[in-house]
CSV table of C-alpha atoms and ligand atoms in Angstrom, one decimal:
chain,number,residue,atom,x,y,z
A,1,UNK,CA,0.1,0.0,0.0
A,2,UNK,CA,1.6,3.6,-1.0
A,3,UNK,CA,-0.7,6.2,0.1
A,4,UNK,CA,-4.3,5.5,-1.1
A,5,UNK,CA,-3.4,2.6,-3.6
A,6,UNK,CA,-3.6,-1.2,-2.9
A,7,UNK,CA,-0.4,-1.8,-4.9
A,8,UNK,CA,-0.4,-5.6,-3.9
A,9,UNK,CA,-3.7,-6.0,-5.4
A,10,UNK,CA,-2.9,-4.0,-8.5
A,11,UNK,CA,0.2,-6.3,-9.1
A,12,UNK,CA,-2.2,-9.1,-10.3
A,13,UNK,CA,-4.1,-7.0,-12.8
A,14,UNK,CA,-3.4,-6.3,-16.3
A,15,UNK,CA,-2.2,-2.8,-17.0
A,16,UNK,CA,-3.2,-0.2,-17.9
A,17,UNK,CA,-6.6,0.2,-15.9
A,18,UNK,CA,-8.4,2.8,-14.0
A,19,UNK,CA,-8.8,2.7,-10.3
A,20,UNK,CA,-11.6,4.6,-8.4
A,21,UNK,CA,-11.2,5.5,-4.7
A,22,UNK,CA,-15.0,5.0,-3.7
A,23,UNK,CA,-14.2,6.4,-0.2
A,24,UNK,CA,-13.1,9.6,-1.7
A,25,UNK,CA,-16.0,9.5,-4.3
A,26,UNK,CA,-18.6,9.0,-1.1
A,27,UNK,CA,-16.9,11.7,0.8
A,28,UNK,CA,-17.3,14.1,-2.0
A,29,UNK,CA,-20.9,13.3,-2.6
A,30,UNK,CA,-21.5,13.7,1.1
A,31,UNK,CA,-19.8,17.2,1.2
A,32,UNK,CA,-22.0,18.3,-2.0
A,33,UNK,CA,-25.1,17.1,-0.3
A,34,UNK,CA,-24.3,19.0,3.0
A,35,UNK,CA,-23.4,22.3,0.9
A,36,UNK,CA,-26.6,21.9,-1.2
A,37,UNK,CA,-28.8,21.3,1.9
A,38,UNK,CA,-27.8,24.9,3.1
A,39,UNK,CA,-29.8,26.5,0.1
A,40,UNK,CA,-33.4,26.2,-0.6
A,41,UNK,CA,-34.5,24.6,-4.1
A,42,UNK,CA,-31.0,23.7,-5.1
A,43,UNK,CA,-30.9,20.4,-7.0
A,44,UNK,CA,-27.9,18.5,-8.3
A,45,UNK,CA,-27.5,16.5,-11.5
A,46,UNK,CA,-24.3,14.5,-12.4
A,47,UNK,CA,-23.1,15.0,-15.9
A,48,UNK,CA,-22.8,11.4,-17.0
A,49,UNK,CA,-20.3,12.3,-19.9
A,50,UNK,CA,-17.7,12.7,-17.2
A,51,UNK,CA,-17.7,9.0,-16.2
A,52,UNK,CA,-20.3,6.4,-16.9
A,53,UNK,CA,-18.6,3.4,-14.9
A,54,UNK,CA,-21.8,1.5,-13.5
A,55,UNK,CA,-20.2,1.5,-10.0
A,56,UNK,CA,-19.5,5.1,-9.9
A,57,UNK,CA,-23.1,5.9,-11.4
A,58,UNK,CA,-24.5,3.6,-8.8
A,59,UNK,CA,-22.9,5.6,-5.8
A,60,UNK,CA,-23.9,8.9,-7.2
A,61,UNK,CA,-27.8,7.6,-7.6
A,62,UNK,CA,-27.4,6.4,-3.9
A,63,UNK,CA,-26.4,10.1,-2.9
A,64,UNK,CA,-29.9,11.3,-4.4
A,65,UNK,CA,-28.5,13.2,-7.5
A,66,UNK,CA,-30.3,13.5,-10.8
A,67,UNK,CA,-28.2,13.1,-14.0
A,68,UNK,CA,-27.4,15.2,-17.0
A,69,UNK,CA,-27.2,13.3,-20.1
A,70,UNK,CA,-26.1,14.5,-23.8
A,71,UNK,CA,-27.0,11.3,-25.7
A,72,UNK,CA,-29.6,8.6,-25.9
A,73,UNK,CA,-26.8,6.2,-24.5
A,74,UNK,CA,-26.4,8.4,-21.4
A,75,UNK,CA,-30.2,8.2,-20.7
A,76,UNK,CA,-29.9,4.3,-21.1
A,77,UNK,CA,-26.8,4.2,-18.8
A,78,UNK,CA,-28.6,6.3,-16.2
A,79,UNK,CA,-31.9,4.2,-16.1
A,80,UNK,CA,-29.6,1.1,-16.1
A,81,UNK,CA,-27.7,2.5,-12.9
A,82,UNK,CA,-31.4,3.2,-11.4
A,83,UNK,CA,-31.9,7.0,-11.9
A,84,UNK,CA,-35.6,7.8,-12.2
A,85,UNK,CA,-36.6,9.4,-15.6
A,86,UNK,CA,-38.0,12.5,-13.6
A,87,UNK,CA,-34.4,13.1,-12.4
A,88,UNK,CA,-32.8,13.2,-15.9
A,89,UNK,CA,-32.1,16.2,-17.9
A,90,UNK,CA,-31.2,15.7,-21.6
A,91,UNK,CA,-29.0,18.4,-23.3
A,92,UNK,CA,-27.0,18.6,-26.8
A,93,UNK,CA,-27.1,20.4,-30.1
A,94,UNK,CA,-27.8,17.4,-32.2
A,95,UNK,CA,-30.6,15.1,-30.7
A,96,UNK,CA,-31.6,12.2,-33.0
A,97,UNK,CA,-35.2,11.1,-33.1
A,98,UNK,CA,-34.6,8.0,-31.4
A,99,UNK,CA,-32.9,9.8,-28.5
A,100,UNK,CA,-35.9,12.1,-28.3
A,101,UNK,CA,-38.1,9.1,-28.2
A,102,UNK,CA,-36.1,7.6,-25.5
A,103,UNK,CA,-36.4,10.7,-23.6
A,104,UNK,CA,-40.1,11.0,-23.9
A,105,UNK,CA,-40.7,7.3,-23.1
A,106,UNK,CA,-38.7,7.7,-19.8
A,107,UNK,CA,-40.5,10.8,-19.1
A,108,UNK,CA,-37.4,12.8,-18.3
A,109,UNK,CA,-37.5,16.0,-16.2
A,110,UNK,CA,-36.6,18.2,-19.1
A,111,UNK,CA,-35.1,18.4,-22.7
A,112,UNK,CA,-32.5,21.3,-22.6
A,113,UNK,CA,-33.4,22.7,-26.1
A,114,UNK,CA,-30.7,24.4,-28.3
A,115,UNK,CA,-32.7,25.5,-31.5
A,116,UNK,CA,-36.1,26.1,-33.0
A,117,UNK,CA,-35.8,23.1,-35.4
A,118,UNK,CA,-35.1,21.0,-32.7
A,119,UNK,CA,-38.1,22.2,-30.7
A,120,UNK,CA,-40.3,21.5,-33.5
A,121,UNK,CA,-39.3,17.9,-33.7
A,122,UNK,CA,-39.7,17.5,-30.1
A,123,UNK,CA,-43.1,18.6,-30.2
A,124,UNK,CA,-44.0,16.5,-33.4
A,125,UNK,CA,-42.5,13.4,-31.6
A,126,UNK,CA,-44.3,14.3,-28.3
A,127,UNK,CA,-47.6,14.5,-30.3
A,128,UNK,CA,-47.1,11.2,-31.9
A,129,UNK,CA,-47.0,9.8,-28.5
A,130,UNK,CA,-49.7,11.8,-26.8
A,131,UNK,CA,-47.1,13.2,-24.4
A,132,UNK,CA,-46.3,16.8,-23.4
A,133,UNK,CA,-42.5,17.4,-23.5
A,134,UNK,CA,-41.1,19.5,-20.7
A,135,UNK,CA,-38.2,21.8,-22.1
A,136,UNK,CA,-35.8,24.4,-20.9
A,137,UNK,CA,-34.0,26.6,-23.5
A,138,UNK,CA,-30.3,26.6,-23.5
A,139,UNK,CA,-29.3,30.2,-23.8
A,140,UNK,CA,-25.9,31.2,-25.0
A,141,UNK,CA,-25.0,33.9,-22.3
A,142,UNK,CA,-22.0,35.0,-24.2
A,143,UNK,CA,-20.1,34.9,-20.8
A,144,UNK,CA,-16.4,33.9,-21.2
A,145,UNK,CA,-14.8,31.4,-18.8
A,146,UNK,CA,-11.2,31.7,-17.8
A,147,UNK,CA,-10.3,28.1,-19.0
A,148,UNK,CA,-8.9,26.3,-22.0
A,149,UNK,CA,-10.3,27.7,-25.3
A,150,UNK,CA,-11.5,24.1,-26.2
A,151,UNK,CA,-13.7,23.9,-23.2
A,152,UNK,CA,-15.6,27.2,-23.2
A,153,UNK,CA,-19.0,26.9,-24.4
A,154,UNK,CA,-20.9,30.1,-23.5
A,155,UNK,CA,-19.4,32.7,-25.8
A,156,UNK,CA,-21.3,33.8,-28.9
A,157,UNK,CA,-19.0,32.0,-31.2
A,158,UNK,CA,-19.4,28.7,-29.9
A,159,UNK,CA,-22.2,26.2,-31.3
A,160,UNK,CA,-24.1,25.8,-28.1
A,161,UNK,CA,-27.4,27.5,-27.2
A,162,UNK,CA,-29.7,30.1,-28.4
A,163,UNK,CA,-28.6,33.5,-28.8
A,164,UNK,CA,-29.9,35.8,-26.1
A,165,UNK,CA,-31.5,38.3,-28.4
A,166,UNK,CA,-33.8,35.4,-29.7
A,167,UNK,CA,-34.8,34.4,-26.3
A,168,UNK,CA,-38.2,35.9,-26.2
A,169,UNK,CA,-39.1,35.0,-29.8
A,170,UNK,CA,-38.4,31.4,-29.0
A,171,UNK,CA,-40.2,31.2,-25.9
A,172,UNK,CA,-43.1,32.8,-27.4
A,173,UNK,CA,-43.0,30.3,-30.5
A,174,UNK,CA,-42.7,27.5,-27.8
A,175,UNK,CA,-46.1,28.6,-26.2
A,176,UNK,CA,-48.0,27.9,-29.6
A,177,UNK,CA,-46.8,24.5,-29.8
A,178,UNK,CA,-49.5,22.1,-28.2
A,179,UNK,CA,-47.3,19.4,-26.9
A,180,UNK,CA,-44.4,21.5,-25.3
A,181,UNK,CA,-44.4,22.9,-21.9
A,182,UNK,CA,-41.5,25.4,-21.2
A,183,UNK,CA,-40.3,24.9,-17.8
A,184,UNK,CA,-36.9,26.2,-17.6
A,185,UNK,CA,-33.8,28.3,-18.7
A,186,UNK,CA,-30.6,26.4,-19.1
A,187,UNK,CA,-26.9,27.5,-19.3
A,188,UNK,CA,-23.4,26.1,-19.3
A,189,UNK,CA,-20.4,28.3,-19.8
A,190,UNK,CA,-17.5,25.8,-19.6
A,191,UNK,CA,-15.3,23.4,-17.9
A,192,UNK,CA,-12.5,23.5,-15.3
A,193,UNK,CA,-13.5,26.9,-14.0
A,194,UNK,CA,-11.8,27.8,-10.8
A,195,UNK,CA,-12.6,31.7,-10.8
A,196,UNK,CA,-15.9,32.2,-8.9
A,197,UNK,CA,-16.0,35.5,-10.8
A,198,UNK,CA,-17.1,33.5,-14.0
A,199,UNK,CA,-20.1,32.0,-12.2
A,200,UNK,CA,-20.8,35.5,-10.8
A,201,UNK,CA,-20.9,36.9,-14.4
A,202,UNK,CA,-23.2,34.1,-15.4
A,203,UNK,CA,-25.6,35.0,-12.4
A,204,UNK,CA,-25.4,38.9,-13.4
A,205,UNK,CA,-26.6,37.7,-16.9
A,206,UNK,CA,-29.4,35.4,-15.6
A,207,UNK,CA,-30.6,38.2,-13.3
A,208,UNK,CA,-30.8,40.6,-16.2
A,209,UNK,CA,-32.8,38.0,-18.3
A,210,UNK,CA,-35.2,37.4,-15.7
A,211,UNK,CA,-36.0,40.7,-15.2
A,212,UNK,CA,-36.6,41.1,-19.0
A,213,UNK,CA,-38.8,38.1,-18.9
A,214,UNK,CA,-40.8,39.4,-15.9
A,215,UNK,CA,-41.5,42.6,-18.0
A,216,UNK,CA,-43.1,40.1,-20.3
A,217,UNK,CA,-45.0,38.4,-17.6
A,218,UNK,CA,-42.9,35.2,-18.2
A,219,UNK,CA,-41.7,33.0,-15.3
A,220,UNK,CA,-40.0,29.6,-15.5
A,221,UNK,CA,-40.2,27.0,-12.9
A,222,UNK,CA,-36.3,26.4,-12.8
A,223,UNK,CA,-33.1,27.8,-13.8
A,224,UNK,CA,-30.3,25.4,-14.6
A,225,UNK,CA,-26.9,26.7,-14.6
A,226,UNK,CA,-24.9,23.8,-15.9
A,227,UNK,CA,-21.5,22.6,-14.3
A,228,UNK,CA,-18.0,23.7,-14.9
A,229,UNK,CA,-16.7,23.7,-11.4
A,230,UNK,CA,-12.8,22.9,-11.7
A,231,UNK,CA,-10.4,20.7,-9.6
A,232,UNK,CA,-6.8,21.2,-8.5
A,233,UNK,CA,-4.9,18.9,-10.8
A,234,UNK,CA,-1.6,20.0,-9.4
A,235,UNK,CA,-2.2,18.9,-5.7
A,236,UNK,CA,-4.3,15.7,-5.7
A,237,UNK,CA,-3.3,14.6,-2.2
A,238,UNK,CA,-3.4,18.0,-0.7
A,239,UNK,CA,-6.5,19.3,-2.3
A,240,UNK,CA,-8.6,16.2,-3.1
A,241,UNK,CA,-11.8,18.0,-3.4
A,242,UNK,CA,-13.2,21.0,-5.4
A,243,UNK,CA,-14.4,24.1,-3.5
A,244,UNK,CA,-17.9,23.2,-3.4
A,245,UNK,CA,-18.7,25.8,-0.6
A,246,UNK,CA,-17.6,28.7,-2.4
A,247,UNK,CA,-19.3,27.6,-5.7
A,248,UNK,CA,-22.7,26.8,-4.2
A,249,UNK,CA,-22.5,30.0,-2.0
A,250,UNK,CA,-21.6,32.1,-5.0
A,251,UNK,CA,-24.9,31.0,-6.8
A,252,UNK,CA,-26.9,31.6,-3.3
A,253,UNK,CA,-25.5,35.1,-3.1
A,254,UNK,CA,-25.5,36.2,-6.7
A,255,UNK,CA,-28.6,34.5,-8.4
A,256,UNK,CA,-31.9,36.1,-7.5
A,257,UNK,CA,-34.4,33.2,-7.9
A,258,UNK,CA,-38.2,33.9,-8.2
A,259,UNK,CA,-40.4,32.5,-5.4
A,260,UNK,CA,-40.7,28.6,-5.8
A,261,UNK,CA,-38.1,28.5,-8.4
A,262,UNK,CA,-35.5,25.6,-8.3
A,263,UNK,CA,-31.8,26.0,-9.0
A,264,UNK,CA,-30.2,23.1,-11.0
A,265,UNK,CA,-26.6,22.3,-11.2
A,266,UNK,CA,-24.8,19.7,-13.6
A,267,UNK,CA,-21.6,18.8,-12.1
A,268,UNK,CA,-19.3,16.3,-13.9
A,269,UNK,CA,-15.6,17.0,-13.5
A,270,UNK,CA,-15.7,18.1,-9.9
A,271,UNK,CA,-17.6,14.9,-8.7
A,272,UNK,CA,-15.5,12.2,-10.4
A,273,UNK,CA,-12.2,13.6,-11.4
A,274,UNK,CA,-10.3,13.3,-8.2
A,275,UNK,CA,-11.4,9.8,-7.3
A,276,UNK,CA,-9.7,8.1,-10.4
A,277,UNK,CA,-6.3,7.3,-11.4
A,278,UNK,CA,-5.0,5.5,-14.6
A,279,UNK,CA,-2.5,3.0,-13.3
A,280,UNK,CA,0.3,2.0,-15.8
A,281,UNK,CA,3.5,0.2,-15.9
A,282,UNK,CA,6.9,1.5,-16.9
A,283,UNK,CA,7.7,-0.8,-20.0
A,284,UNK,CA,11.2,0.7,-20.8
A,285,UNK,CA,13.6,3.5,-19.7
A,286,UNK,CA,15.2,5.0,-22.8
A,287,UNK,CA,18.1,7.3,-22.6
A,288,UNK,CA,17.5,9.7,-25.6
A,289,UNK,CA,20.0,12.4,-27.0
A,290,UNK,CA,18.7,15.0,-24.6
A,291,UNK,CA,16.6,13.5,-22.2
A,292,UNK,CA,15.2,10.3,-20.5
A,293,UNK,CA,12.0,8.7,-21.6
A,294,UNK,CA,9.8,6.6,-19.3
A,295,UNK,CA,7.8,4.5,-21.8
A,296,UNK,CA,4.6,3.3,-20.2
A,297,UNK,CA,1.9,0.8,-21.4
A,298,UNK,CA,-0.9,3.4,-21.3
A,299,UNK,CA,-1.4,5.8,-24.2
A,300,UNK,CA,-3.8,8.6,-25.3
A,301,UNK,CA,-6.2,5.8,-26.2
A,302,UNK,CA,-6.6,5.4,-22.3
A,303,UNK,CA,-6.4,9.1,-21.4
A,304,UNK,CA,-6.5,11.8,-23.9
A,305,UNK,CA,-6.8,14.8,-22.0
A,306,UNK,CA,-2.9,15.5,-22.2
A,307,UNK,CA,-2.9,15.2,-25.9
A,308,UNK,CA,-6.2,16.9,-26.5
A,309,UNK,CA,-6.1,19.9,-24.1
A,310,UNK,CA,-2.4,20.0,-23.1
A,311,UNK,CA,-3.9,18.9,-19.7
A,312,UNK,CA,-1.6,18.4,-16.8
A,313,UNK,CA,-2.1,15.3,-14.6
A,314,UNK,CA,0.2,14.8,-11.7
A,315,UNK,CA,2.1,11.3,-12.0
A,316,UNK,CA,3.5,9.2,-9.2
A,317,UNK,CA,5.5,6.1,-9.1
A,318,UNK,CA,3.7,4.1,-6.6
A,319,UNK,CA,6.1,1.1,-6.6
A,320,UNK,CA,9.4,2.9,-5.5
A,321,UNK,CA,10.6,5.4,-3.2
A,322,UNK,CA,14.0,5.8,-4.9
A,323,UNK,CA,15.5,9.3,-5.2
A,324,UNK,CA,13.9,11.4,-7.9
A,325,UNK,CA,15.0,11.7,-11.5
A,326,UNK,CA,13.5,13.8,-14.5
A,327,UNK,CA,11.6,11.9,-17.3
A,328,UNK,CA,9.4,12.5,-20.3
A,329,UNK,CA,6.5,10.1,-19.5
A,330,UNK,CA,5.3,8.8,-23.0
A,331,UNK,CA,2.9,5.9,-24.4
A,332,UNK,CA,3.3,3.4,-27.0
A,333,UNK,CA,1.1,4.8,-29.5
A,334,UNK,CA,2.4,5.9,-32.8
A,335,UNK,CA,1.8,9.8,-32.7
A,336,UNK,CA,4.1,12.3,-31.3
A,337,UNK,CA,1.1,13.7,-29.3
A,338,UNK,CA,1.2,10.4,-27.3
A,339,UNK,CA,3.0,12.1,-24.2
A,340,UNK,CA,1.6,12.2,-20.5
A,341,UNK,CA,4.1,14.6,-19.2
A,342,UNK,CA,7.5,16.3,-20.1
A,343,UNK,CA,10.5,16.8,-17.8
A,344,UNK,CA,8.8,15.8,-14.6
A,345,UNK,CA,10.4,14.5,-11.4
A,346,UNK,CA,9.5,10.7,-10.5
A,347,UNK,CA,11.0,8.6,-8.0
A,348,UNK,CA,13.6,6.9,-10.1
A,349,UNK,CA,11.6,4.2,-12.3
A,350,UNK,CA,12.5,0.9,-13.6
A,351,UNK,CA,10.8,-1.5,-16.0
A,352,UNK,CA,7.7,-3.2,-14.0
A,353,UNK,CA,6.9,-0.2,-11.7
A,354,UNK,CA,3.5,1.1,-11.5
A,355,UNK,CA,2.6,4.7,-12.2
A,356,UNK,CA,-0.5,6.5,-10.9
A,357,UNK,CA,-1.8,9.3,-13.3
A,358,UNK,CA,-3.8,11.1,-10.8
A,359,UNK,CA,-7.1,13.0,-11.1
A,360,UNK,CA,-8.3,11.0,-14.0
A,361,UNK,CA,-11.9,10.1,-13.1
A,362,UNK,CA,-13.3,12.5,-15.3
A,363,UNK,CA,-13.0,12.5,-19.1
A,364,UNK,CA,-10.5,9.6,-18.8
A,365,UNK,CA,-11.9,6.1,-19.3
A,366,UNK,CA,-15.3,7.4,-21.0
A,367,UNK,CA,-13.0,8.9,-23.7
A,368,UNK,CA,-11.0,5.9,-24.1
A,369,UNK,CA,-10.6,4.7,-27.8
A,370,UNK,CA,-9.2,1.6,-29.7
A,371,UNK,CA,-6.9,3.4,-32.0
A,372,UNK,CA,-4.0,1.1,-32.9
A,373,UNK,CA,-6.5,-1.9,-32.2
A,374,UNK,CA,-5.6,-1.2,-28.5
A,375,UNK,CA,-8.2,-2.9,-25.9
A,376,UNK,CA,-10.3,-0.5,-23.8
A,377,UNK,CA,-8.9,-0.1,-20.4
A,378,UNK,CA,-10.9,-1.5,-17.7
A,379,UNK,CA,-12.2,0.3,-14.5
A,380,UNK,CA,-11.8,-1.2,-11.1
A,381,UNK,CA,-13.1,0.4,-7.9
A,382,UNK,CA,-11.8,0.1,-4.3
A,383,UNK,CA,-14.7,-1.9,-3.7
A,384,UNK,CA,-13.9,-4.4,-6.1
A,385,UNK,CA,-10.3,-4.6,-4.8
A,386,UNK,CA,-11.2,-4.7,-1.1
B,401,PLP,C1,-20.0,18.8,-20.0
B,401,PLP,C2,-21.3,19.4,-19.4
B,401,PLP,C3,-21.5,19.6,-18.0
B,401,PLP,C4,-20.5,19.2,-16.9
B,401,PLP,O1,-19.2,20.0,-17.1
B,401,PLP,P1,-18.1,19.7,-16.0
B,401,PLP,O2,-17.2,20.8,-16.4
B,401,PLP,O3,-17.7,18.2,-16.1
B,401,PLP,O4,-18.9,20.0,-14.7
B,401,PLP,C5,-22.6,20.1,-17.6
B,401,PLP,N1,-23.8,20.6,-18.5
B,401,PLP,C6,-23.5,20.5,-19.8
B,401,PLP,C7,-24.6,20.8,-20.7
B,401,PLP,C8,-22.4,19.9,-20.4
B,401,PLP,O5,-22.3,19.6,-21.7
């Protein structure tokens, strides 16, 4: 056992694989619930796209969360994990007919609608089933988030949402459709956001919008502010949990809810990222012309964030306490971007050592691919290995 890892149990498993620390996940879920209970009308959905491991989903369901889905497959995963339809929200710019039908059949809480053509298709499919679809409009608040350009979603130039200036037209149009009920407004400005000022900017924008709607005598049942809360990738041991208190307090202080209105959140990364690690084995140490490479058996097919977003993940040698040495940690895939970290210090590593690539519980296993005909990594939980 080194730190939180049952290294002896790991020795029997084929690498690479994901390992989820369920104690940390449950502690995180408890903390979120404690913070949420301080505020009237707050409801939390988990964004399934961050991680759909069945045991992870099951723990999240037990904590009483709903889900936020962006595909029919995620709705199916939610239902399989026991989430009731009335706790599911369904977002996405390109919902197919079968996915909309699935949502209608499951009587989901809400479709987060991103365009008028989509609204009309939902109305048509709902009419065929004799159902009324509950919808929220995803508005593009044109609020920037201080995060990586590839993961901002709330700027006017992004493909997501309906432009603010079209808000009234769209709501009025929806009111003419027989099988649509407008119940909410939805926003999501990006991911890995650490500056509470970004969420505050979103609150200000929503307050302005609600004032304008009120002038037209329109109120909605709920506001959904999406997700986006970031975690500390640099210090997974010292700071194993996102700052949920500041996050929920910011919304409680800044957002002016109307009487009876509920406030929905869709957190993904902050819920699951810290509890997951990608466990990989050192295959070879190669002394290059100018640096030393630790070649490991995991690649970007297992964890694509470093290659895709230049994301940082702390890497630890969990087999050795030898004095540190400096390495580029690279995978076996035939692409130059298959690099997990450059010039990092690790306890000197040798063939056969296990390395933990930390904070990989979100957008890790779920984004794995079979490029190079590689097998998909398995996911084990601390419950499995206890
Ligand atoms: C991805 C996504 C989320 C979750 O984002 P995190 O940064 O992981 O919290 C929430 N809502 C929507 C609509 C999303 O697309």
